[in-house]
Amino acid sequence: MTLEAAGFWGLAAVLLASSLAVVLTRNLFHSVLYLAVALVATGGVFLLLDAAFLFGVQLLLYAGGVVTIVVFAIMLTERLVGERIRQTSRSLVPGALLAVAVLGSVCVFLRRASLPVKRPPLAGALTAALGEALVTRYVMAFELLAVLFVAALLGALYFARTDD
Amino acid sequence: MAPAVRDLIAAFVLLNGVIGAVTYVTLLERKFTARMQSRIGPYRVGPHGLLQPIADALKLMMKEDVVPAMSDRWVYNLAPLAFLLPCVLVFGTIPFAPGLGLADLNIGLLFFLAVSALEIVGLFMGGWGSNNKYALLSAMRAVNQIISYDLPFIFAALIPVVLSGTLRLGGIVEAQQGGWYVAYPVIGQLGFLAYLVAMLAAENRVPFDILEAESELVAGFRVEYSGMKFALIQLAEYAHVIATSYLGALLFLGGWLGPGPGWLGAVWFTLKALAVFLLVTWVRWSFVRIRVDQILAISWKLLLPVTLMLLLAAAFVVAYQGGGGVA
């Protein structure tokens, strides 16, 4: 087994275990910590695929940013307001069914696509290529996303406004 | 020797070097602040107190390890490690001199920023796991502050990236051979200033130390920690300050560039980093703590727009001159 394969299976095990723990732990705070582990492991998969830039962005935005904001919300509600929130997992069965269905369809698509046996090496400077693609080929989608974010920001401001 | 073995040895040497250096930086800070306050500082242990950090480390190792009964045990015990790991990991990508460094990554700066963003996870693990109101309040304040100051810090650190056209830290230094970026007209000076302010805030040092605030929160998120775990947290904090000082020296003060033969590079770099560190320490012991709302106002109303404008200005300059970028 190559080092890459060993790394992948190791990461896959961590990713699966921590993702399951996210939805199955009852303690909401522990759940977020497992989420952080899962997000870092996802970054590790990017790293194995030579996509170092995506690894950095994954860590910065998800493990650093998203987890921080989620923790902020939990701390505000649980310990300071005094309301203990438990993860209930009420829709366990429908959720599991949905997950299996998604997994099944992904597998079907993977079967139909003819994947190369060996991963082709990533050519050239990934970071520069990504940057260039964002401002040339995908500039429309990029700008539309920016509009979407501005709209979300304005919406958040609207909800957070005080009456006076 | 297999490359993997060589890398392991290099990582081991670097890790221990960092830990040793960081323990002595605490002595440097104590001596420096003592001089600022007309005191002598640590003097009894060894000549001029030179053995003080070792005595401190031994004392902390022998202290009793108290775990609060109502703490979230796993989270509480893992927090110091989760806090320390990113703080020493960032040293892996810093090139101390040409070819002297663990890995001069292509995404060096991004790696540095991304990994140090993980530091906050360890911090709120400690704040939460202690099950202590002071610790929790401190962790809340930390999260608050880090959300506000991550962006200006990243934007300020990206200015040299735009000017040099590379994320590789070694490449940024090489691009400064014509002149350090701190000497770059207007953009360089303001960028360095913004970097220093954002660094103070990101390191939670006075005047931005509301999460530690001895007079109101005892010692912040580490109030329940004792012995070796406390030592690890302190170590991590200082390691991060030193790493950020190195980064500042690298981004704006030309890294290892300096007169003399090539092997002096690491010395120059370390001296510059220590200068940045002492500048920050100087500020720390000269100003008073500011209020939460003032901290947030400085970030969102001043630092964020300024760094954004500087970044844009740097991009325009590069586009106008045709230099820098990948093309």
GROMACS .gro file of C-alpha atoms in nm, chain B residues 97-316:
model
  220
  261ALA     CA    1   1.761   3.178   0.611
  262PRO     CA    2   1.781   3.065   0.248
  263GLY     CA    3   1.731   2.689   0.267
  264LEU     CA    4   1.721   2.689   0.648
  265GLY     CA    5   1.371   2.595   0.749
  266LEU     CA    6   1.150   2.291   0.763
  267ALA     CA    7   0.932   2.348   0.458
  268ASP     CA    8   0.910   2.666   0.256
  269LEU     CA    9   0.561   2.583   0.133
  270ASN     CA   10   0.408   2.725  -0.183
  271ILE     CA   11   0.117   2.843   0.027
  272GLY     CA   12   0.343   2.943   0.318
  273LEU     CA   13   0.153   3.250   0.433
  274LEU     CA   14  -0.187   3.086   0.390
  275PHE     CA   15  -0.064   2.787   0.590
  276PHE     CA   16   0.055   3.019   0.866
  277LEU     CA   17  -0.277   3.206   0.882
  278ALA     CA   18  -0.490   2.894   0.852
  279VAL     CA   19  -0.308   2.699   1.121
  280SER     CA   20  -0.299   2.988   1.364
  281ALA     CA   21  -0.674   3.026   1.314
  282LEU     CA   22  -0.705   2.684   1.481
  283GLU     CA   23  -0.558   2.824   1.800
  284ILE     CA   24  -0.899   2.954   1.899
  285VAL     CA   25  -1.037   2.598   1.915
  286GLY     CA   26  -0.796   2.516   2.200
  287LEU     CA   27  -0.881   2.843   2.368
  288PHE     CA   28  -1.254   2.790   2.388
  289MET     CA   29  -1.202   2.424   2.475
  290GLY     CA   30  -1.017   2.549   2.783
  291GLY     CA   31  -1.276   2.815   2.856
  292TRP     CA   32  -1.564   2.574   2.827
  293GLY     CA   33  -1.406   2.267   2.980
  294SER     CA   34  -1.307   2.445   3.300
  295ASN     CA   35  -1.675   2.496   3.384
  296ASN     CA   36  -1.587   2.827   3.539
  297LYS     CA   37  -1.776   3.150   3.476
  298TYR     CA   38  -1.461   3.361   3.443
  299ALA     CA   39  -1.305   3.116   3.202
  300LEU     CA   40  -1.622   3.103   2.993
  301LEU     CA   41  -1.659   3.482   2.980
  302SER     CA   42  -1.298   3.505   2.877
  303ALA     CA   43  -1.345   3.251   2.598
  304MET     CA   44  -1.650   3.445   2.478
  305ARG     CA   45  -1.451   3.765   2.467
  306ALA     CA   46  -1.171   3.585   2.285
  307VAL     CA   47  -1.407   3.458   2.017
  308ASN     CA   48  -1.553   3.804   1.984
  309GLN     CA   49  -1.214   3.963   1.943
  310ILE     CA   50  -1.080   3.704   1.704
  311ILE     CA   51  -1.377   3.734   1.472
  312SER     CA   52  -1.310   4.108   1.461
  313TYR     CA   53  -0.934   4.104   1.419
  314ASP     CA   54  -0.870   3.805   1.194
  315LEU     CA   55  -0.976   3.998   0.886
  316PRO     CA   56  -0.759   4.311   0.934
  317PHE     CA   57  -0.467   4.085   1.029
  318ILE     CA   58  -0.507   3.877   0.713
  319PHE     CA   59  -0.553   4.184   0.492
  320ALA     CA   60  -0.243   4.350   0.638
  321ALA     CA   61  -0.042   4.030   0.589
  322LEU     CA   62  -0.167   4.005   0.230
  323ILE     CA   63  -0.021   4.345   0.130
  324PRO     CA   64   0.334   4.203   0.090
  325VAL     CA   65   0.182   3.906  -0.093
  326VAL     CA   66   0.026   4.137  -0.351
  327LEU     CA   67   0.349   4.336  -0.384
  328SER     CA   68   0.568   4.029  -0.426
  329GLY     CA   69   0.320   3.811  -0.614
  330THR     CA   70   0.379   3.496  -0.412
  331LEU     CA   71   0.243   3.325  -0.103
  332ARG     CA   72   0.574   3.146  -0.046
  333LEU     CA   73   0.743   3.309   0.252
  334GLY     CA   74   1.091   3.264   0.104
  335GLY     CA   75   0.970   3.428  -0.216
  336ILE     CA   76   0.837   3.728  -0.023
  337VAL     CA   77   1.181   3.781   0.132
  338GLU     CA   78   1.357   3.745  -0.205
  339ALA     CA   79   1.121   4.005  -0.352
  340GLN     CA   80   1.238   4.253  -0.089
  341GLN     CA   81   1.598   4.254  -0.207
  342GLY     CA   82   1.540   4.593  -0.370
  343GLY     CA   83   1.402   4.738  -0.048
  344TRP     CA   84   1.209   4.621   0.254
  345TYR     CA   85   0.835   4.658   0.227
  346VAL     CA   86   0.826   4.879   0.534
  347ALA     CA   87   1.011   5.134   0.318
  348TYR     CA   88   0.751   5.110   0.042
  349PRO     CA   89   0.596   5.457   0.017
  350VAL     CA   90   0.279   5.497   0.226
  351ILE     CA   91   0.143   5.146   0.169
  352GLY     CA   92   0.440   4.985   0.345
  353GLN     CA   93   0.438   5.203   0.657
  354LEU     CA   94   0.061   5.202   0.704
  355GLY     CA   95   0.051   4.830   0.633
  356PHE     CA   96   0.317   4.759   0.895
  357LEU     CA   97   0.136   4.976   1.147
  358ALA     CA   98  -0.192   4.797   1.078
  359TYR     CA   99  -0.011   4.464   1.108
  360LEU     CA  100   0.126   4.561   1.449
  361VAL     CA  101  -0.212   4.674   1.582
  362ALA     CA  102  -0.388   4.365   1.449
  363MET     CA  103  -0.108   4.151   1.594
  364LEU     CA  104  -0.153   4.305   1.939
  365ALA     CA  105  -0.522   4.225   1.919
  366ALA     CA  106  -0.474   3.878   1.777
  367GLU     CA  107  -0.228   3.795   2.054
  368ASN     CA  108  -0.468   3.934   2.313
  369ARG     CA  109  -0.206   4.162   2.460
  370VAL     CA  110  -0.266   4.490   2.639
  371PRO     CA  111  -0.436   4.716   2.533
  372PHE     CA  112  -0.647   4.438   2.381
  373ASP     CA  113  -0.632   4.192   2.669
  374ILE     CA  114  -0.996   4.200   2.780
  375LEU     CA  115  -1.004   3.823   2.776
  376GLU     CA  116  -0.730   3.803   3.034
  377ALA     CA  117  -0.811   4.118   3.231
  378GLU     CA  118  -0.660   4.024   3.568
  379SER     CA  119  -0.875   4.271   3.758
  380GLU     CA  120  -1.207   4.138   3.631
  381LEU     CA  121  -1.155   3.785   3.501
  382VAL     CA  122  -0.868   3.671   3.727
  383ALA     CA  123  -0.663   3.520   3.446
  384GLY     CA  124  -0.917   3.450   3.179
  385PHE     CA  125  -0.968   3.112   3.019
  386ARG     CA  126  -0.668   2.956   3.197
  387VAL     CA  127  -0.786   3.036   3.548
  388GLU     CA  128  -0.844   2.670   3.640
  389TYR     CA  129  -0.522   2.537   3.492
  390SER     CA  130  -0.224   2.451   3.705
  391GLY     CA  131   0.112   2.282   3.679
  392MET     CA  132   0.221   2.147   3.345
  393LYS     CA  133  -0.104   2.229   3.165
  394PHE     CA  134  -0.070   2.591   3.266
  395ALA     CA  135   0.289   2.583   3.143
  396LEU     CA  136   0.178   2.446   2.806
  397ILE     CA  137  -0.077   2.725   2.766
  398GLN     CA  138   0.180   2.991   2.852
  399LEU     CA  139   0.428   2.829   2.617
  400ALA     CA  140   0.173   2.828   2.337
  401GLU     CA  141   0.091   3.194   2.388
  402TYR     CA  142   0.452   3.302   2.378
  403ALA     CA  143   0.527   3.072   2.085
  404HIS     CA  144   0.248   3.237   1.893
  405VAL     CA  145   0.368   3.587   1.973
  406ILE     CA  146   0.718   3.493   1.860
  407ALA     CA  147   0.589   3.328   1.544
  408THR     CA  148   0.385   3.637   1.459
  409SER     CA  149   0.690   3.856   1.529
  410TYR     CA  150   0.891   3.644   1.286
  411LEU     CA  151   0.613   3.676   1.032
  412GLY     CA  152   0.605   4.054   1.074
  413ALA     CA  153   0.983   4.074   1.034
  414LEU     CA  154   0.957   3.855   0.727
  415LEU     CA  155   0.669   4.038   0.561
  416PHE     CA  156   0.779   4.396   0.618
  417LEU     CA  157   1.140   4.399   0.744
  418GLY     CA  158   1.305   4.187   0.477
  419GLY     CA  159   1.341   3.860   0.671
  420TRP     CA  160   1.696   3.730   0.654
  421LEU     CA  161   1.824   4.014   0.431
  422GLY     CA  162   2.105   4.214   0.581
  423PRO     CA  163   2.471   4.299   0.538
  424GLY     CA  164   2.743   4.041   0.588
  425PRO     CA  165   2.785   3.681   0.474
  426GLY     CA  166   2.486   3.458   0.403
  427TRP     CA  167   2.503   3.259   0.726
  428LEU     CA  168   2.434   3.580   0.919
  429GLY     CA  169   2.085   3.576   0.767
  430ALA     CA  170   1.929   3.374   1.048
  431VAL     CA  171   2.085   3.613   1.301
  432TRP     CA  172   1.949   3.920   1.124
  433PHE     CA  173   1.609   3.760   1.097
  434THR     CA  174   1.600   3.671   1.466
  435LEU     CA  175   1.715   4.020   1.565
  436LYS     CA  176   1.438   4.177   1.354
  437ALA     CA  177   1.180   3.941   1.500
  438LEU     CA  178   1.297   4.026   1.853
  439ALA     CA  179   1.272   4.395   1.764
  440VAL     CA  180   0.910   4.345   1.660
  441PHE     CA  181   0.848   4.147   1.979
  442LEU     CA  182   1.001   4.417   2.198
  443LEU     CA  183   0.800   4.685   2.018
  444VAL     CA  184   0.484   4.493   2.100
  445THR     CA  185   0.599   4.441   2.458
  446TRP     CA  186   0.674   4.810   2.486
  447VAL     CA  187   0.317   4.890   2.384
  448ARG     CA  188   0.189   4.625   2.623
  449TRP     CA  189   0.350   4.787   2.924
  450SER     CA  190   0.277   5.147   2.822
  451PHE     CA  191  -0.096   5.150   2.760
  452VAL     CA  192  -0.404   5.070   2.961
  453ARG     CA  193  -0.669   4.819   2.870
  454ILE     CA  194  -0.947   4.953   2.649
  455ARG     CA  195  -1.317   4.866   2.661
  456VAL     CA  196  -1.485   4.597   2.454
  457ASP     CA  197  -1.684   4.841   2.243
  458GLN     CA  198  -1.370   5.045   2.176
  459ILE     CA  199  -1.187   4.732   2.067
  460LEU     CA  200  -1.465   4.639   1.826
  461ALA     CA  201  -1.494   4.996   1.698
  462ILE     CA  202  -1.120   5.013   1.622
  463SER     CA  203  -1.143   4.693   1.428
  464TRP     CA  204  -1.459   4.743   1.222
  465LYS     CA  205  -1.457   5.119   1.177
  466LEU     CA  206  -1.087   5.187   1.138
  467LEU     CA  207  -0.860   4.890   1.083
  468LEU     CA  208  -1.079   4.691   0.844
  469PRO     CA  209  -1.146   4.974   0.596
  470VAL     CA  210  -0.786   5.095   0.616
  471THR     CA  211  -0.632   4.754   0.548
  472LEU     CA  212  -0.883   4.691   0.270
  473MET     CA  213  -0.796   5.023   0.106
  474LEU     CA  214  -0.424   4.952   0.143
  475LEU     CA  215  -0.467   4.611  -0.016
  476LEU     CA  216  -0.659   4.768  -0.304
  477ALA     CA  217  -0.395   5.038  -0.339
  478ALA     CA  218  -0.120   4.776  -0.347
  479ALA     CA  219  -0.312   4.585  -0.614
  480PHE     CA  220  -0.350   4.902  -0.824
   0.00000   0.00000   0.00000
